[in-house]
Each structure stands twice: as C-alpha cells, then as structure tokens.
Coordinates of C-alpha atoms in Angstrom, one line a residue:
X1 CA -32.9 58.6 26.0
X2 CA -36.1 61.4 25.7
X3 CA -39.4 59.4 24.4
X4 CA -41.3 62.0 22.2
X5 CA -44.2 62.7 24.7
X6 CA -41.6 63.0 27.5
X7 CA -38.8 65.5 25.2
X8 CA -42.9 67.6 24.7
X9 CA -43.1 67.9 28.4
X10 CA -39.7 69.0 29.3
X11 CA -39.3 71.8 25.5
X12 CA -43.1 73.0 27.5
X13 CA -41.4 74.0 30.8
X14 CA -39.4 76.4 28.4
X15 CA -41.2 77.2 25.4
X16 CA -44.8 77.5 24.7
X17 CA -47.5 74.5 24.1
X18 CA -47.3 75.5 20.2
X19 CA -43.6 76.0 20.1
X20 CA -42.5 72.7 22.4
X21 CA -44.4 70.4 20.0
X22 CA -42.2 71.9 16.7
X23 CA -39.2 71.5 18.4
X24 CA -39.9 67.9 19.7
X25 CA -40.6 67.0 15.8
X26 CA -37.6 68.4 14.5
X27 CA -35.5 67.1 17.0
X28 CA -37.0 63.4 16.8
X29 CA -36.9 63.9 12.8
X30 CA -33.1 64.8 13.1
X31 CA -32.7 62.2 15.5
X32 CA -34.3 59.6 13.2
X33 CA -31.7 60.6 9.8
X34 CA -29.1 60.4 12.5
X35 CA -29.8 56.3 13.1
X36 CA -30.2 56.5 9.0
X37 CA -26.9 57.8 8.5
X38 CA -25.5 55.5 11.3
X39 CA -27.0 52.4 9.4
X40 CA -25.9 53.3 6.4
X41 CA -21.9 53.6 7.5
X42 CA -22.2 50.4 8.9
X43 CA -23.4 48.8 5.6
X44 CA -20.2 50.2 4.0
X45 CA -18.3 48.6 6.6
X46 CA -19.8 45.4 6.2
X47 CA -19.6 46.1 2.2
X48 CA -15.9 46.8 2.5
X49 CA -15.2 43.6 4.4
X50 CA -17.2 41.4 2.3
X51 CA -15.0 43.0 -0.7
X52 CA -11.7 42.4 1.1
X53 CA -13.1 38.9 1.6
X54 CA -13.8 38.3 -1.8
X55 CA -10.6 39.9 -2.9
X56 CA -8.8 37.0 -1.1
X57 CA -11.1 34.3 -2.1
X58 CA -10.3 35.0 -5.3
X59 CA -6.6 35.6 -4.4
X60 CA -6.5 31.7 -3.4
X61 CA -8.6 30.4 -6.1
X62 CA -6.0 32.2 -8.4
X63 CA -3.0 30.3 -6.0
X64 CA -5.4 27.1 -6.2
X65 CA -5.6 27.4 -9.8
X66 CA -1.7 27.9 -10.1
X67 CA -1.0 24.8 -7.8
X68 CA -3.1 22.6 -10.0
X69 CA -1.4 23.8 -13.1
X70 CA 1.3 22.9 -11.2
X71 CA 0.2 19.4 -10.4
X72 CA -1.0 18.8 -14.1
X73 CA 2.4 19.5 -15.2
X74 CA 4.3 17.6 -12.6
X75 CA 1.5 14.3 -13.6
X76 CA 2.3 14.4 -16.9
X77 CA 6.3 14.7 -16.0
X78 CA 5.8 12.1 -14.3
X79 CA 3.5 9.8 -16.7
X80 CA 6.5 10.4 -19.1
X81 CA 9.5 9.3 -16.8
X82 CA 6.6 6.1 -15.9
X83 CA 6.4 5.8 -20.4
X84 CA 9.8 5.9 -20.4
X85 CA 10.8 3.3 -17.4
X86 CA 7.9 0.8 -19.0
X87 CA 10.1 0.7 -22.0
X88 CA 13.3 0.5 -20.1
X89 CA 12.2 -2.8 -18.4
X90 CA 11.0 -4.1 -21.4
X91 CA 14.0 -3.4 -23.6
X92 CA 16.0 -4.8 -20.4
X93 CA 13.9 -7.6 -20.2
X94 CA 14.6 -8.7 -23.9
X95 CA 18.5 -8.4 -23.2
X96 CA 18.0 -10.5 -19.9
X97 CA 16.2 -12.8 -22.4
X98 CA 18.5 -13.3 -24.9
X99 CA 21.7 -13.4 -22.3
X100 CA 19.2 -16.2 -20.5
X101 CA 19.3 -17.6 -24.1
X102 CA 22.7 -17.1 -24.5
X103 CA 24.0 -19.1 -21.7
X104 CA 21.7 -21.6 -21.9
X105 CA 22.9 -22.4 -25.3
X106 CA 27.1 -21.9 -23.8
X107 CA 25.3 -24.2 -21.2
X108 CA 24.1 -27.0 -23.3
X109 CA 27.6 -26.9 -25.5
X110 CA 29.6 -27.1 -22.4
X111 CA 27.2 -30.1 -21.7
X112 CA 28.0 -31.6 -24.9
X113 CA 31.7 -30.9 -25.1
X114 CA 32.5 -32.4 -21.9
X115 CA 29.7 -35.7 -22.3
X116 CA 32.1 -35.8 -26.2
X117 CA 35.3 -35.4 -24.1
X118 CA 34.0 -38.5 -21.5
X119 CA 33.2 -41.0 -24.5
X120 CA 36.9 -41.1 -25.0
X121 CA 38.1 -41.4 -22.2
X122 CA 35.3 -43.2 -20.1
X123 CA 36.3 -46.6 -22.1
X124 CA 40.2 -46.5 -20.7
X125 CA 39.3 -45.0 -17.3
X126 CA 36.2 -47.6 -16.7
X127 CA 38.5 -50.2 -17.6
X128 CA 41.5 -49.4 -15.7
X129 CA 39.3 -48.3 -12.5
X130 CA 36.5 -50.1 -12.0
X131 CA 37.4 -53.4 -14.3
X132 CA 34.6 -52.7 -17.1
X133 CA 34.9 -53.4 -20.8
X134 CA 32.6 -51.1 -22.7
X135 CA 31.5 -53.3 -25.8
X136 CA 29.7 -51.4 -27.5
X137 CA 30.4 -47.7 -28.4
X138 CA 28.7 -45.3 -25.7
X139 CA 26.1 -42.3 -27.4
X140 CA 23.4 -39.8 -26.4
X141 CA 20.1 -41.8 -26.3
X142 CA 16.1 -41.3 -25.2
X143 CA 14.7 -44.3 -23.1
X144 CA 10.9 -44.0 -22.7
X145 CA 11.4 -40.1 -22.9
X146 CA 14.1 -39.7 -20.5
X147 CA 17.0 -38.3 -22.1
X148 CA 20.1 -40.2 -21.2
X149 CA 23.7 -38.3 -21.6
X150 CA 25.7 -40.9 -21.9
X151 CA 24.5 -44.5 -22.3
X152 CA 26.3 -47.6 -23.3
X153 CA 27.0 -51.6 -22.7
X154 CA 29.7 -53.3 -20.9
X155 CA 31.3 -56.2 -19.5
X156 CA 32.3 -56.1 -15.7
X157 CA 34.0 -60.0 -14.2
X158 CA 31.9 -62.0 -17.4
X159 CA 28.5 -60.6 -16.7
X160 CA 27.1 -57.5 -18.9
X161 CA 26.4 -54.4 -17.1
X162 CA 24.3 -51.0 -18.8
X163 CA 26.2 -47.7 -18.6
X164 CA 23.7 -44.9 -17.6
X165 CA 25.3 -41.6 -16.9
X166 CA 25.0 -37.7 -16.6
X167 CA 26.4 -35.1 -17.4
X168 CA 27.3 -31.8 -15.3
X169 CA 29.8 -29.0 -15.4
X170 CA 29.8 -28.6 -11.4
X171 CA 28.1 -31.2 -9.2
X172 CA 27.1 -29.4 -5.9
X173 CA 23.4 -30.8 -5.5
X174 CA 21.9 -33.8 -5.1
X175 CA 18.9 -33.5 -7.4
X176 CA 20.9 -35.1 -10.3
X177 CA 21.2 -38.1 -8.0
X178 CA 17.5 -38.7 -8.3
X179 CA 17.1 -37.7 -12.0
X180 CA 20.1 -40.3 -12.2
X181 CA 18.1 -43.1 -10.4
X182 CA 15.4 -42.5 -12.4
X183 CA 17.0 -43.2 -15.9
X184 CA 19.1 -46.1 -14.4
X185 CA 15.8 -47.6 -13.5
X186 CA 14.1 -46.9 -16.3
X187 CA 16.9 -48.8 -18.6
X188 CA 16.9 -51.9 -15.8
X189 CA 13.7 -52.2 -16.2
X190 CA 14.1 -52.8 -20.2
X191 CA 17.3 -55.0 -19.9
X192 CA 16.7 -56.7 -17.2
X193 CA 20.8 -56.4 -16.5
X194 CA 22.8 -54.4 -14.0
X195 CA 22.7 -50.9 -14.1
X196 CA 26.3 -49.1 -12.8
X197 CA 25.4 -44.9 -12.8
X198 CA 27.6 -42.6 -13.0
X199 CA 28.3 -38.9 -13.4
X200 CA 30.9 -36.9 -15.1
X201 CA 31.6 -33.4 -13.7
X202 CA 34.7 -31.1 -13.7
X203 CA 34.0 -30.6 -9.9
X204 CA 32.0 -32.0 -7.3
X205 CA 32.4 -31.0 -3.4
X206 CA 33.5 -33.6 -1.2
X207 CA 29.7 -33.8 0.6
X208 CA 28.4 -34.8 -2.6
X209 CA 31.5 -37.3 -3.6
X210 CA 30.1 -38.9 0.0
X211 CA 26.6 -39.1 0.0
X212 CA 27.1 -40.2 -4.3
X213 CA 29.0 -43.2 -2.6
X214 CA 26.5 -44.2 -0.2
X215 CA 24.1 -44.3 -3.0
X216 CA 26.0 -46.5 -5.1
X217 CA 26.8 -43.8 -7.8
X218 CA 30.7 -43.4 -9.2
X219 CA 31.2 -39.3 -9.6
X220 CA 34.3 -39.4 -12.2
X221 CA 35.6 -35.8 -12.3
X222 CA 37.7 -34.7 -15.7
X223 CA 40.7 -33.6 -14.1
X224 CA 40.7 -37.9 -13.1
X225 CA 41.2 -39.2 -16.8

C-alpha cells in the first residue's frame, strides 16, 4: 500500500501538482472509509456471534432449570417414599415386639406346663429310678433372689436331700448347666444338705446328655415318665 506522499509523487507523473494533490486526498479518504466499513462488518460478525452464544447460554440455563425442577421433584418423591418406609418400619417394629411378647408369653406358658407336669410325675420317677423319696410337695420358689423352677425335699438311703431343678422345652446348650449349678450352690449353702441337680426337658441332644452326666446333673426327658 502506497503512503500519501508516495501516492502523490506517482500521480504527479500524470497530473499536474494541484490535481495530484486533490486526487491523493480523495483516494486517502476513500481508503479510510473502506477501512471503517470493514471494521463495522467485523463488529457485526462479533455481535452476531455473541448473540448466538447468549442464545445457547439461555437454552442451557433453561435446560438446567428444567433438570433442577425434575431433581427437586425426584428428591420430594424420595423423601415421601422414605417417610412411608420409616412409617412401615415403625409399624413392623411394633408388630415384631408384639410377636416377641406373645412368643415370650407362650414360652413361659410352655415352661410352666412342663413344670406342672413334672410336679405330678417326678415323685414316682425319682423313687423308681434313683431311690429318692419326696418328703415335701415340690414347688416353685425363690432363694437369694434366684428363681428355682423345681424345689423339693426328699430322702435317699435314709439321708435327707434337696431337689433343685430347671425346666426347658429343649436342651441343646450348656448355659442351663451353669445356671442350675449356681442355684444348687445357693440351696446347699442354705440347707447344708446334699443337693440333687436335675433338668426337665422334652428333648436333650446326646452330646448334652453326656456332658450333664459328667457334671453330675440328672436329665429327665418328659417321654421317660
């Protein structure tokens, strides 16, 4: 691109000096207007691009708002479902407690039934199998804060003995042994007499029967009397 002085020199080779000067000014002005127009067109392009970008941004914002709305709805539904689940769990917990209470009551009723049956059959069974004659009616009692399911006095080979027993529907664990031995020790300390330890049950496993024999505990299963 020619500078203004350079352009003027070129024009003076064809036109006289005043004409060359005028032409130089006209050409220079036209060129400046052309640059301004180009800049304006470029600016329009930039504005158009910005408008497109803003439109896309607004679309994204709208989509984000819709997604957030859906998320809020989902969270609300989840909270409602959780609240419903918590209510059902509370109801189930109450029902479970009722069942446990009922089962506990049933277990105690079965235990008492087995004890009552034992009071009837034990005197003859102990006399026939172990030579122990019951001298006082058997009963439930409490000694030193410990409940004793089966308690009685008897005589064997002319000597007085105490009967201390537990009743359980099924005997499969040795926990009952320690419990019975603790109660028998309390009775022996109080009466200073030989104590016969026995457990009444509907069923005892062979391993439990052998373990009881080694510990000197009499196991009587209800089908035996």
